[in-house]
């Protein structure tokens, strides 16, 4: 078993709950186009890029637009989204996220972001955790969307580590698949049933620590070695 030296975090659903802001903004767009979207449909948008999310929304409404019009619609949604996250602060960090980040830093291990969002820097800065990241890989740097492992492979590379030396925290099925396919240890954050392909699942990050994560991983390998 490799020593874990790098911790790669998805953003929405792991560090902050921006899904509710995405939902409201997509819903406003859908309503303006004459239809509605449900919270269940919003689940399918988690971890999905802005462009692909728009395609999904338009498919729900059964409406087609030209590529140029789609760019305008995505920009419009993003302007509402950016407005809604403009007042975010550290109170919106999800339980345990800050403590775990501090623990990783204290142990001199490395941290990268691995997010689809093109607004990640803004969110990390407004929640006060930007400086804790050694690398930030997000939708402004990637060409492929999860479940493609690119975002995490770029994260490991930026940390100068091999995938086997890194864990990935993810709340989406596509993100867990991306981590697994890239050769990372995947830790699902959320429902055990939904994220059953992760190496293991935590309900959230509260109460966890580098030590506890290392122990879970070492137990996992002990079982595999038997
Ligand atoms: P933006 P993650 C994802 O974040 C969100 O879950 C997803 O709903 C959103 O469409 C995507 O970021 C792109 O976000 O419009 O800000 O570029 O989970 O990959 O951190
Ligand atoms: Mg996510």
CSV table of N, CA and C and ligand atoms in Angstrom, one decimal, residues 10-14 46-47 146 170-172, ligand 2:
chain,number,residue,atom,x,y,z
A,10,UNK,N,-13.5,17.3,-4.6
A,10,UNK,CA,-14.5,17.9,-5.4
A,10,UNK,C,-15.1,19.1,-4.6
A,11,UNK,N,-15.7,20.0,-5.3
A,11,UNK,CA,-16.2,21.2,-4.6
A,11,UNK,C,-17.7,21.1,-4.1
A,12,UNK,N,-18.5,21.2,-5.1
A,12,UNK,CA,-20.0,21.2,-4.8
A,12,UNK,C,-20.4,19.8,-4.3
A,13,UNK,N,-20.9,19.8,-3.1
A,13,UNK,CA,-21.4,18.6,-2.5
A,13,UNK,C,-20.4,17.9,-1.5
A,14,UNK,N,-19.1,18.5,-1.6
A,14,UNK,CA,-18.1,17.9,-0.7
A,14,UNK,C,-17.6,19.0,0.3
A,46,UNK,N,-25.6,17.2,-10.7
A,46,UNK,CA,-24.5,17.3,-9.8
A,46,UNK,C,-23.2,16.8,-10.4
A,47,UNK,N,-22.2,17.6,-10.4
A,47,UNK,CA,-20.9,17.2,-11.0
A,47,UNK,C,-20.9,17.3,-12.5
A,146,UNK,N,-16.2,14.8,-16.0
A,146,UNK,CA,-16.4,13.5,-15.3
A,146,UNK,C,-17.5,12.8,-15.9
A,170,UNK,N,-15.6,12.7,-3.4
A,170,UNK,CA,-16.6,13.0,-4.4
A,170,UNK,C,-18.0,12.7,-3.9
A,171,UNK,N,-18.9,13.5,-4.3
A,171,UNK,CA,-20.3,13.3,-3.9
A,171,UNK,C,-21.2,12.8,-5.1
A,172,UNK,N,-20.6,12.7,-6.3
A,172,UNK,CA,-21.4,12.3,-7.5
A,172,UNK,C,-20.9,10.9,-8.0
B,2,LIG,MG1,-19.8,17.5,-6.6
